[in-house]
Amino acid sequence: MSNSALEFKDMSFGYPYENDLFMELNVAVQPGEFVSIIGASGSGKSTLFKLTVGLEEPTRGSIRLDGEKKANRLGHVGYMPQQDLLLPWRSILDNAALPLEIKGVSKKEAHKRIIPLLDEFGLNGTRDKFPSELSGGMRQRVSFLRTVLSGSPILLLDEPFSALDAITKVSMQEWLLQQWEKQGSTIIFITHDVDEALFLADRVFVLTETPIKELKEVTVPLNRPRRLEDLYSADLLEVKKDLMFELRSTIT
Ligand SMILES: Nc1ncnc2c1ncn2[C@@H]1O[C@H](COP(=O)(O)OP(=O)(O)O)[C@@H](O)[C@H]1O
Ligand SMILES: [Mg+2]
């Protein structure tokens, strides 16, 4: 059997002087899986990613990528943080080019790859603008494009579409699914939108009680490729109802 793409083993963590958020948590994500993570605000979703990339370290237990405890985990994943980290002094085109440049691709070649995508991402006419000239939704699209361009076999996306209007959101979700199917990458996707979690994922992890000792897990009863109307199937509505109740029970 191949290694898990990501594995938490008996992982515990709490911020200094705070109660533990995670206690001996065991989770594994398989290569090529699409997993959504959902939970109330403050439940620890973003922290789970910060641990995964090494911005925080577990107090006990371990985190493995592709079966190994790697020293530089950030370098092995494509990470889109919840707050975009666009560089204010770089144009949109140069911001998008950053991960390719870091990989040693020339600026010219990077631009050649990105320019056709700007259209596809609704970023028409923004290539020479600066981040401060863009709306939050547009900055989010740049940040998303940049993360996907990293070409990493594992992508961690922290609420990547939260600032988008409903229509743009659906088209970005469909684009992401196409890319995922084409590239066979592993995607872990944080959202607080139940429909979004279900539309995208093979499995949905729910963050419930604190400290979190296990993630409640739901397998999405839908075939692929996904169609928007699948969200209204009887099976799915049943699962959605369970998820909504599960989430509501976490709000005290
Ligand atoms: N750097 C930090 N120091 C102390 N507490 C933090 C820090 N970052 C987040 N927290 C707290 O940890 C909890 C989980 O935060 P977070 O992972 O951002 O939740 P989510 O992404 O699910 O909204 C929250 O109670 C938050 O206030
Ligand atoms: Mg968060």
GROMACS .gro file of C-alpha atoms and ligand atoms in nm:
model
  280
    1MET     CA    1   0.000   0.000   0.000
    2SER     CA    2   0.125   0.347  -0.077
    3ASN     CA    3   0.196   0.604   0.191
    4SER     CA    4  -0.070   0.845   0.306
    5ALA     CA    5  -0.034   1.187   0.147
    6LEU     CA    6  -0.079   1.341   0.493
    7GLU     CA    7  -0.094   1.177   0.831
    8PHE     CA    8  -0.134   1.307   1.185
    9LYS     CA    9  -0.024   1.051   1.442
   10ASP     CA   10  -0.134   1.100   1.802
   11MET     CA   11  -0.096   1.470   1.740
   12SER     CA   12  -0.160   1.716   2.023
   13PHE     CA   13  -0.143   2.091   2.006
   14GLY     CA   14  -0.252   2.400   2.197
   15TYR     CA   15  -0.138   2.760   2.167
   16PRO     CA   16   0.078   2.876   2.460
   17TYR     CA   17  -0.128   2.955   2.771
   18GLU     CA   18  -0.443   2.824   2.598
   19ASN     CA   19  -0.634   2.498   2.633
   20ASP     CA   20  -0.539   2.219   2.398
   21LEU     CA   21  -0.708   2.238   2.061
   22PHE     CA   22  -0.609   1.888   1.946
   23MET     CA   23  -0.552   1.586   2.165
   24GLU     CA   24  -0.390   1.271   2.028
   25LEU     CA   25  -0.556   1.320   1.694
   26ASN     CA   26  -0.515   1.055   1.425
   27VAL     CA   27  -0.606   1.144   1.067
   28ALA     CA   28  -0.489   1.018   0.730
   29VAL     CA   29  -0.556   1.151   0.382
   30GLN     CA   30  -0.480   0.922   0.087
   31PRO     CA   31  -0.300   1.029  -0.231
   32GLY     CA   32  -0.543   1.166  -0.489
   33GLU     CA   33  -0.820   1.225  -0.235
   34PHE     CA   34  -1.024   1.541  -0.214
   35VAL     CA   35  -1.109   1.612   0.149
   36SER     CA   36  -1.311   1.905   0.283
   37ILE     CA   37  -1.276   2.028   0.639
   38ILE     CA   38  -1.569   2.205   0.795
   39GLY     CA   39  -1.629   2.347   1.140
   40ALA     CA   40  -1.752   2.654   1.322
   41SER     CA   41  -1.536   2.962   1.327
   42GLY     CA   42  -1.261   2.924   1.588
   43SER     CA   43  -1.280   2.543   1.587
   44GLY     CA   44  -0.919   2.501   1.473
   45LYS     CA   45  -0.940   2.458   1.095
   46SER     CA   46  -0.669   2.708   1.004
   47THR     CA   47  -0.452   2.580   1.289
   48LEU     CA   48  -0.466   2.233   1.137
   49PHE     CA   49  -0.307   2.376   0.821
   50LYS     CA   50  -0.051   2.580   1.016
   51LEU     CA   51   0.055   2.255   1.180
   52THR     CA   52   0.062   2.074   0.848
   53VAL     CA   53   0.298   2.327   0.689
   54GLY     CA   54   0.512   2.373   1.002
   55LEU     CA   55   0.412   2.727   1.096
   56GLU     CA   56   0.318   2.564   1.427
   57GLU     CA   57   0.463   2.244   1.571
   58PRO     CA   58   0.267   1.975   1.757
   59THR     CA   59   0.335   1.950   2.129
   60ARG     CA   60   0.318   1.571   2.100
   61GLY     CA   61   0.287   1.319   1.820
   62SER     CA   62   0.389   1.363   1.459
   63ILE     CA   63   0.289   1.484   1.116
   64ARG     CA   64   0.398   1.296   0.805
   65LEU     CA   65   0.383   1.394   0.441
   66ASP     CA   66   0.406   1.101   0.202
   67GLY     CA   67   0.500   0.879   0.495
   68GLU     CA   68   0.793   1.093   0.610
   69LYS     CA   69   0.850   1.342   0.890
   70LYS     CA   70   0.983   1.620   0.673
   71ALA     CA   71   1.182   1.909   0.815
   72ASN     CA   72   1.056   2.167   0.564
   73ARG     CA   73   0.690   2.080   0.523
   74LEU     CA   74   0.598   2.417   0.374
   75GLY     CA   75   0.828   2.340   0.080
   76HIS     CA   76   0.637   2.021  -0.001
   77VAL     CA   77   0.283   2.153  -0.026
   78GLY     CA   78   0.093   2.425  -0.209
   79TYR     CA   79  -0.056   2.632   0.074
   80MET     CA   80  -0.316   2.902   0.032
   81PRO     CA   81  -0.354   3.072   0.371
   82GLN     CA   82  -0.681   3.230   0.478
   83GLN     CA   83  -0.529   3.579   0.452
   84ASP     CA   84  -0.374   3.633   0.113
   85LEU     CA   85  -0.003   3.705   0.121
   86LEU     CA   86   0.023   3.894  -0.205
   87LEU     CA   87   0.326   4.120  -0.217
   88PRO     CA   88   0.206   4.482  -0.242
   89TRP     CA   89   0.502   4.594  -0.452
   90ARG     CA   90   0.457   4.324  -0.719
   91SER     CA   91   0.205   4.348  -1.002
   92ILE     CA   92  -0.070   4.083  -1.023
   93LEU     CA   93   0.123   3.906  -1.299
   94ASP     CA   94   0.442   3.904  -1.093
   95ASN     CA   95   0.258   3.792  -0.781
   96ALA     CA   96   0.110   3.498  -0.972
   97ALA     CA   97   0.454   3.417  -1.113
   98LEU     CA   98   0.620   3.393  -0.773
   99PRO     CA   99   0.597   3.016  -0.708
  100LEU     CA  100   0.722   2.941  -1.058
  101GLU     CA  101   1.012   3.182  -1.017
  102ILE     CA  102   1.102   3.020  -0.685
  103LYS     CA  103   1.114   2.688  -0.871
  104GLY     CA  104   1.365   2.838  -1.115
  105VAL     CA  105   1.128   2.903  -1.406
  106SER     CA  106   1.228   3.223  -1.591
  107LYS     CA  107   1.004   3.525  -1.553
  108LYS     CA  108   0.929   3.520  -1.924
  109GLU     CA  109   0.825   3.156  -1.922
  110ALA     CA  110   0.619   3.209  -1.604
  111HIS     CA  111   0.435   3.500  -1.764
  112LYS     CA  112   0.367   3.292  -2.076
  113ARG     CA  113   0.197   3.027  -1.862
  114ILE     CA  114  -0.002   3.271  -1.651
  115ILE     CA  115  -0.138   3.517  -1.905
  116PRO     CA  116  -0.389   3.275  -2.064
  117LEU     CA  117  -0.510   3.177  -1.717
  118LEU     CA  118  -0.589   3.533  -1.607
  119ASP     CA  119  -0.889   3.530  -1.838
  120GLU     CA  120  -1.007   3.196  -1.711
  121PHE     CA  121  -0.987   3.325  -1.353
  122GLY     CA  122  -1.183   3.641  -1.423
  123LEU     CA  123  -0.869   3.848  -1.380
  124ASN     CA  124  -0.890   4.011  -1.718
  125GLY     CA  125  -0.721   4.351  -1.725
  126THR     CA  126  -0.550   4.311  -1.388
  127ARG     CA  127  -0.205   4.189  -1.496
  128ASP     CA  128  -0.029   4.522  -1.445
  129LYS     CA  129  -0.232   4.630  -1.144
  130PHE     CA  130  -0.115   4.603  -0.783
  131PRO     CA  131  -0.292   4.411  -0.504
  132SER     CA  132  -0.417   4.732  -0.337
  133GLU     CA  133  -0.611   4.813  -0.656
  134LEU     CA  134  -0.811   4.487  -0.645
  135SER     CA  135  -1.123   4.385  -0.452
  136GLY     CA  136  -1.095   4.115  -0.184
  137GLY     CA  137  -1.260   3.861  -0.416
  138MET     CA  138  -1.013   3.934  -0.694
  139ARG     CA  139  -0.713   3.916  -0.464
  140GLN     CA  140  -0.844   3.579  -0.351
  141ARG     CA  141  -0.848   3.460  -0.714
  142VAL     CA  142  -0.487   3.569  -0.762
  143SER     CA  143  -0.385   3.392  -0.444
  144PHE     CA  144  -0.569   3.078  -0.557
  145LEU     CA  145  -0.412   3.088  -0.903
  146ARG     CA  146  -0.071   3.128  -0.747
  147THR     CA  147  -0.121   2.830  -0.518
  148VAL     CA  148  -0.243   2.604  -0.795
  149LEU     CA  149   0.051   2.709  -1.013
  150SER     CA  150   0.292   2.583  -0.750
  151GLY     CA  151   0.222   2.243  -0.911
  152SER     CA  152   0.249   2.070  -0.573
  153PRO     CA  153   0.102   1.721  -0.553
  154ILE     CA  154  -0.076   1.825  -0.232
  155LEU     CA  155  -0.276   2.145  -0.202
  156LEU     CA  156  -0.401   2.297   0.123
  157LEU     CA  157  -0.666   2.559   0.054
  158ASP     CA  158  -0.798   2.762   0.348
  159GLU     CA  159  -1.141   2.902   0.258
  160PRO     CA  160  -1.017   2.990  -0.091
  161PHE     CA  161  -1.353   3.103  -0.228
  162SER     CA  162  -1.507   3.269   0.079
  163ALA     CA  163  -1.492   3.621  -0.067
  164LEU     CA  164  -1.643   3.527  -0.404
  165ASP     CA  165  -2.000   3.586  -0.515
  166ALA     CA  166  -2.214   3.273  -0.559
  167ILE     CA  167  -2.178   3.248  -0.937
  168THR     CA  168  -1.803   3.302  -0.950
  169LYS     CA  169  -1.768   3.056  -0.666
  170VAL     CA  170  -1.938   2.777  -0.859
  171SER     CA  171  -1.725   2.834  -1.166
  172MET     CA  172  -1.406   2.828  -0.956
  173GLN     CA  173  -1.522   2.507  -0.785
  174GLU     CA  174  -1.577   2.346  -1.124
  175TRP     CA  175  -1.239   2.465  -1.244
  176LEU     CA  176  -1.072   2.323  -0.935
  177LEU     CA  177  -1.240   1.985  -0.981
  178GLN     CA  178  -1.129   1.969  -1.345
  179GLN     CA  179  -0.770   2.047  -1.250
  180TRP     CA  180  -0.777   1.794  -0.971
  181GLU     CA  181  -0.913   1.523  -1.201
  182LYS     CA  182  -0.651   1.607  -1.463
  183GLN     CA  183  -0.353   1.622  -1.226
  184GLY     CA  184  -0.441   1.358  -0.970
  185SER     CA  185  -0.329   1.582  -0.685
  186THR     CA  186  -0.440   1.553  -0.323
  187ILE     CA  187  -0.655   1.843  -0.209
  188ILE     CA  188  -0.753   1.944   0.143
  189PHE     CA  189  -1.007   2.223   0.138
  190ILE     CA  190  -1.125   2.424   0.438
  191THR     CA  191  -1.466   2.585   0.413
  192HIS     CA  192  -1.756   2.686   0.633
  193ASP     CA  193  -1.999   2.631   0.345
  194VAL     CA  194  -2.167   2.289   0.373
  195ASP     CA  195  -2.276   2.280   0.006
  196GLU     CA  196  -1.926   2.363  -0.106
  197ALA     CA  197  -1.774   2.094   0.117
  198LEU     CA  198  -2.010   1.830  -0.023
  199PHE     CA  199  -1.993   1.936  -0.387
  200LEU     CA  200  -1.615   1.905  -0.394
  201ALA     CA  201  -1.503   1.629  -0.164
  202ASP     CA  202  -1.482   1.253  -0.138
  203ARG     CA  203  -1.489   1.284   0.240
  204VAL     CA  204  -1.583   1.569   0.471
  205PHE     CA  205  -1.411   1.601   0.808
  206VAL     CA  206  -1.605   1.787   1.075
  207LEU     CA  207  -1.433   1.966   1.362
  208THR     CA  208  -1.658   1.934   1.662
  209GLU     CA  209  -1.580   1.929   2.034
  210THR     CA  210  -1.268   2.097   2.175
  211PRO     CA  211  -1.019   1.956   2.241
  212ILE     CA  212  -1.053   1.760   1.920
  213LYS     CA  213  -0.970   1.394   1.973
  214GLU     CA  214  -1.108   1.274   1.643
  215LEU     CA  215  -1.256   1.421   1.330
  216LYS     CA  216  -1.607   1.312   1.255
  217GLU     CA  217  -1.608   1.193   0.898
  218VAL     CA  218  -1.875   1.182   0.627
  219THR     CA  219  -1.835   1.006   0.292
  220VAL     CA  220  -2.005   1.202   0.016
  221PRO     CA  221  -2.257   0.979  -0.165
  222LEU     CA  222  -2.201   1.123  -0.514
  223ASN     CA  223  -2.031   0.999  -0.831
  224ARG     CA  224  -1.782   1.193  -1.038
  225PRO     CA  225  -1.773   1.409  -1.235
  226ARG     CA  226  -1.994   1.615  -1.006
  227ARG     CA  227  -2.286   1.810  -1.144
  228LEU     CA  228  -2.445   2.104  -0.972
  229GLU     CA  229  -2.785   1.932  -0.964
  230ASP     CA  230  -2.629   1.652  -0.754
  231LEU     CA  231  -2.656   1.890  -0.460
  232TYR     CA  232  -3.033   1.841  -0.466
  233SER     CA  233  -3.039   1.461  -0.474
  234ALA     CA  234  -3.225   1.290  -0.189
  235ASP     CA  235  -2.912   1.105  -0.065
  236LEU     CA  236  -2.716   1.422  -0.049
  237LEU     CA  237  -2.985   1.622   0.126
  238GLU     CA  238  -2.993   1.355   0.396
  239VAL     CA  239  -2.616   1.383   0.449
  240LYS     CA  240  -2.641   1.760   0.445
  241LYS     CA  241  -2.907   1.753   0.713
  242ASP     CA  242  -2.685   1.536   0.935
  243LEU     CA  243  -2.393   1.770   0.881
  244MET     CA  244  -2.598   2.077   0.966
  245PHE     CA  245  -2.718   1.917   1.292
  246GLU     CA  246  -2.364   1.807   1.374
  247LEU     CA  247  -2.236   2.160   1.322
  248ARG     CA  248  -2.517   2.320   1.514
  249SER     CA  249  -2.450   2.097   1.814
  250THR     CA  250  -2.097   2.242   1.832
  251ILE     CA  251  -2.227   2.596   1.891
  252THR     CA  252  -2.285   2.635   2.261
  253LIG     N1  253  -0.156   3.255   1.722
  253LIG     C1  254  -0.253   3.224   1.808
  253LIG     N2  255  -0.234   3.234   1.942
  253LIG     C2  256  -0.330   3.200   2.029
  253LIG     N3  257  -0.451   3.153   1.993
  253LIG     C3  258  -0.477   3.142   1.862
  253LIG     C4  259  -0.380   3.176   1.762
  253LIG     N4  260  -0.433   3.152   1.639
  253LIG     C5  261  -0.559   3.106   1.661
  253LIG     N5  262  -0.585   3.099   1.794
  253LIG     C6  263  -0.710   3.049   1.857
  253LIG     O1  264  -0.721   2.910   1.828
  253LIG     C7  265  -0.856   2.876   1.798
  253LIG     C8  266  -0.862   2.816   1.658
  253LIG     O2  267  -0.830   2.915   1.560
  253LIG     P1  268  -0.833   2.885   1.405
  253LIG     O3  269  -0.754   2.762   1.378
  253LIG     O4  270  -0.793   3.010   1.334
  253LIG     O5  271  -0.989   2.853   1.380
  253LIG     P2  272  -1.075   2.847   1.245
  253LIG     O6  273  -0.982   2.854   1.128
  253LIG     O7  274  -1.150   2.718   1.254
  253LIG     O8  275  -1.169   2.964   1.250
  253LIG     C9  276  -0.936   3.004   1.814
  253LIG     O9  277  -0.992   3.003   1.943
  253LIG    C10  278  -0.834   3.113   1.798
  253LIG    O10  279  -0.872   3.227   1.869
  254MG      MG  280  -0.969   2.985   0.971
   0.00000   0.00000   0.00000
